[in-house]
Amino acid sequence: MIKQYKQNPKESEEELFAMFDILISNILTGFSFKLEEDDAKQDCFVLILKTLKNFNPEMGNAFNYFTTIILNNLKLLYTKNKKYLEKIDTYTKLKKDLL
């Protein structure tokens, strides 16, 4: 499927995206990431499109390669989101204390 996409992206784009959508959804659900699902999926799709050109089927399994990429990206998004929410919470508490 990935080879087909690399040769003619328009022809196999929809099927490839459907497969990655399932993979991303399963990882989000399985690891219980507390992220906005649509935003996380979109971010993962962008990253997948960037890394598709680097995938070499002779070097390994596509499932493992893309699962690792997606999982690492979701961990990064989760950490950024958590830090952002903590800053908002701290700011809100400081603001209440000043009033």
mmCIF file of C-alpha atoms in Angstrom:
data_model
loop_
_atom_site.group_PDB
_atom_site.id
_atom_site.type_symbol
_atom_site.label_atom_id
_atom_site.label_comp_id
_atom_site.label_asym_id
_atom_site.label_seq_id
_atom_site.Cartn_x
_atom_site.Cartn_y
_atom_site.Cartn_z
ATOM 1 C CA MET A 1 0.000 0.000 0.000
ATOM 2 C CA ILE A 2 2.798 2.430 0.902
ATOM 3 C CA LYS A 3 4.661 1.570 -2.306
ATOM 4 C CA GLN A 4 1.495 2.299 -4.283
ATOM 5 C CA TYR A 5 1.068 5.601 -2.470
ATOM 6 C CA LYS A 6 4.661 6.622 -3.206
ATOM 7 C CA GLN A 7 4.190 5.865 -6.911
ATOM 8 C CA ASN A 8 0.751 7.458 -7.292
ATOM 9 C CA PRO A 9 -0.488 9.307 -4.173
ATOM 10 C CA LYS A 10 -3.907 10.277 -5.553
ATOM 11 C CA GLU A 11 -4.853 6.702 -6.399
ATOM 12 C CA SER A 12 -4.348 5.090 -2.981
ATOM 13 C CA GLU A 13 -4.584 8.112 -0.680
ATOM 14 C CA GLU A 14 -8.067 7.392 0.649
ATOM 15 C CA GLU A 15 -7.386 3.749 1.527
ATOM 16 C CA LEU A 16 -4.043 4.578 3.143
ATOM 17 C CA PHE A 17 -5.593 7.333 5.238
ATOM 18 C CA ALA A 18 -8.382 4.984 6.341
ATOM 19 C CA MET A 19 -5.783 2.476 7.550
ATOM 20 C CA PHE A 20 -3.818 5.126 9.433
ATOM 21 C CA ASP A 21 -7.026 6.532 10.908
ATOM 22 C CA ILE A 22 -7.756 3.136 12.470
ATOM 23 C CA LEU A 23 -4.179 2.819 13.752
ATOM 24 C CA ILE A 24 -4.176 6.308 15.299
ATOM 25 C CA SER A 25 -7.609 5.754 16.882
ATOM 26 C CA ASN A 26 -6.507 2.442 18.399
ATOM 27 C CA ILE A 27 -3.359 3.991 19.858
ATOM 28 C CA LEU A 28 -5.299 6.966 21.272
ATOM 29 C CA THR A 29 -7.830 4.632 22.875
ATOM 30 C CA GLY A 30 -5.331 2.009 24.024
ATOM 31 C CA PHE A 31 -3.038 4.449 25.785
ATOM 32 C CA SER A 32 -5.826 6.758 27.041
ATOM 33 C CA PHE A 33 -4.155 9.957 25.905
ATOM 34 C CA LYS A 34 -6.154 12.918 27.158
ATOM 35 C CA LEU A 35 -6.024 14.886 23.936
ATOM 36 C CA GLU A 36 -8.527 16.391 21.550
ATOM 37 C CA GLU A 37 -8.931 13.403 19.234
ATOM 38 C CA ASP A 38 -9.447 15.294 15.968
ATOM 39 C CA ASP A 39 -6.482 17.595 16.581
ATOM 40 C CA ALA A 40 -4.243 14.679 17.567
ATOM 41 C CA LYS A 41 -5.255 12.705 14.468
ATOM 42 C CA GLN A 42 -4.620 15.656 12.194
ATOM 43 C CA ASP A 43 -1.195 16.224 13.720
ATOM 44 C CA CYS A 44 -0.347 12.528 13.306
ATOM 45 C CA PHE A 45 -1.506 12.518 9.675
ATOM 46 C CA VAL A 46 0.743 15.492 8.899
ATOM 47 C CA LEU A 47 3.686 13.731 10.510
ATOM 48 C CA ILE A 48 2.928 10.493 8.643
ATOM 49 C CA LEU A 49 2.892 12.346 5.325
ATOM 50 C CA LYS A 50 6.271 13.870 6.171
ATOM 51 C CA THR A 51 7.796 10.518 7.134
ATOM 52 C CA LEU A 52 6.317 8.342 4.379
ATOM 53 C CA LYS A 53 9.173 9.240 2.059
ATOM 54 C CA ASN A 54 11.693 7.969 4.631
ATOM 55 C CA PHE A 55 10.081 4.556 5.072
ATOM 56 C CA ASN A 56 12.107 1.720 3.580
ATOM 57 C CA PRO A 57 10.259 -1.627 3.553
ATOM 58 C CA GLU A 58 13.571 -3.476 3.375
ATOM 59 C CA MET A 59 14.609 -2.005 6.721
ATOM 60 C CA GLY A 60 11.564 -3.061 8.712
ATOM 61 C CA ASN A 61 7.858 -3.496 9.178
ATOM 62 C CA ALA A 62 5.564 -0.570 8.286
ATOM 63 C CA PHE A 63 3.280 -1.277 11.233
ATOM 64 C CA ASN A 64 6.137 -1.018 13.740
ATOM 65 C CA TYR A 65 7.651 2.024 12.037
ATOM 66 C CA PHE A 66 4.463 4.070 11.941
ATOM 67 C CA THR A 67 3.217 2.890 15.336
ATOM 68 C CA THR A 68 6.453 4.181 16.865
ATOM 69 C CA ILE A 69 6.149 7.502 15.036
ATOM 70 C CA ILE A 70 2.503 7.948 16.049
ATOM 71 C CA LEU A 71 3.075 6.913 19.654
ATOM 72 C CA ASN A 72 6.062 9.238 20.098
ATOM 73 C CA ASN A 73 4.126 12.101 18.534
ATOM 74 C CA LEU A 74 1.137 11.522 20.829
ATOM 75 C CA LYS A 75 3.418 11.419 23.870
ATOM 76 C CA LEU A 76 4.908 14.749 22.815
ATOM 77 C CA LEU A 77 1.459 16.280 22.245
ATOM 78 C CA TYR A 78 0.236 14.965 25.603
ATOM 79 C CA THR A 79 3.243 16.415 27.432
ATOM 80 C CA LYS A 80 2.854 19.809 25.731
ATOM 81 C CA ASN A 81 -0.866 19.868 26.479
ATOM 82 C CA LYS A 82 -0.312 18.891 30.112
ATOM 83 C CA LYS A 83 2.271 21.652 30.622
ATOM 84 C CA TYR A 84 -0.034 24.172 28.942
ATOM 85 C CA LEU A 85 -2.952 23.213 31.203
ATOM 86 C CA GLU A 86 -0.712 23.441 34.275
ATOM 87 C CA LYS A 87 0.350 26.966 33.282
ATOM 88 C CA ILE A 88 -3.269 27.990 32.769
ATOM 89 C CA ASP A 89 -4.184 26.535 36.160
ATOM 90 C CA THR A 90 -1.303 28.372 37.867
ATOM 91 C CA TYR A 91 -2.239 31.627 36.165
ATOM 92 C CA THR A 92 -5.884 31.231 37.185
ATOM 93 C CA LYS A 93 -4.913 30.579 40.818
ATOM 94 C CA LEU A 94 -2.592 33.611 40.870
ATOM 95 C CA LYS A 95 -5.262 35.796 39.370
ATOM 96 C CA LYS A 96 -7.793 34.675 42.020
ATOM 97 C CA ASP A 97 -5.274 35.347 44.796
ATOM 98 C CA LEU A 98 -4.681 38.885 43.540
ATOM 99 C CA LEU A 99 -8.364 39.700 43.452
#
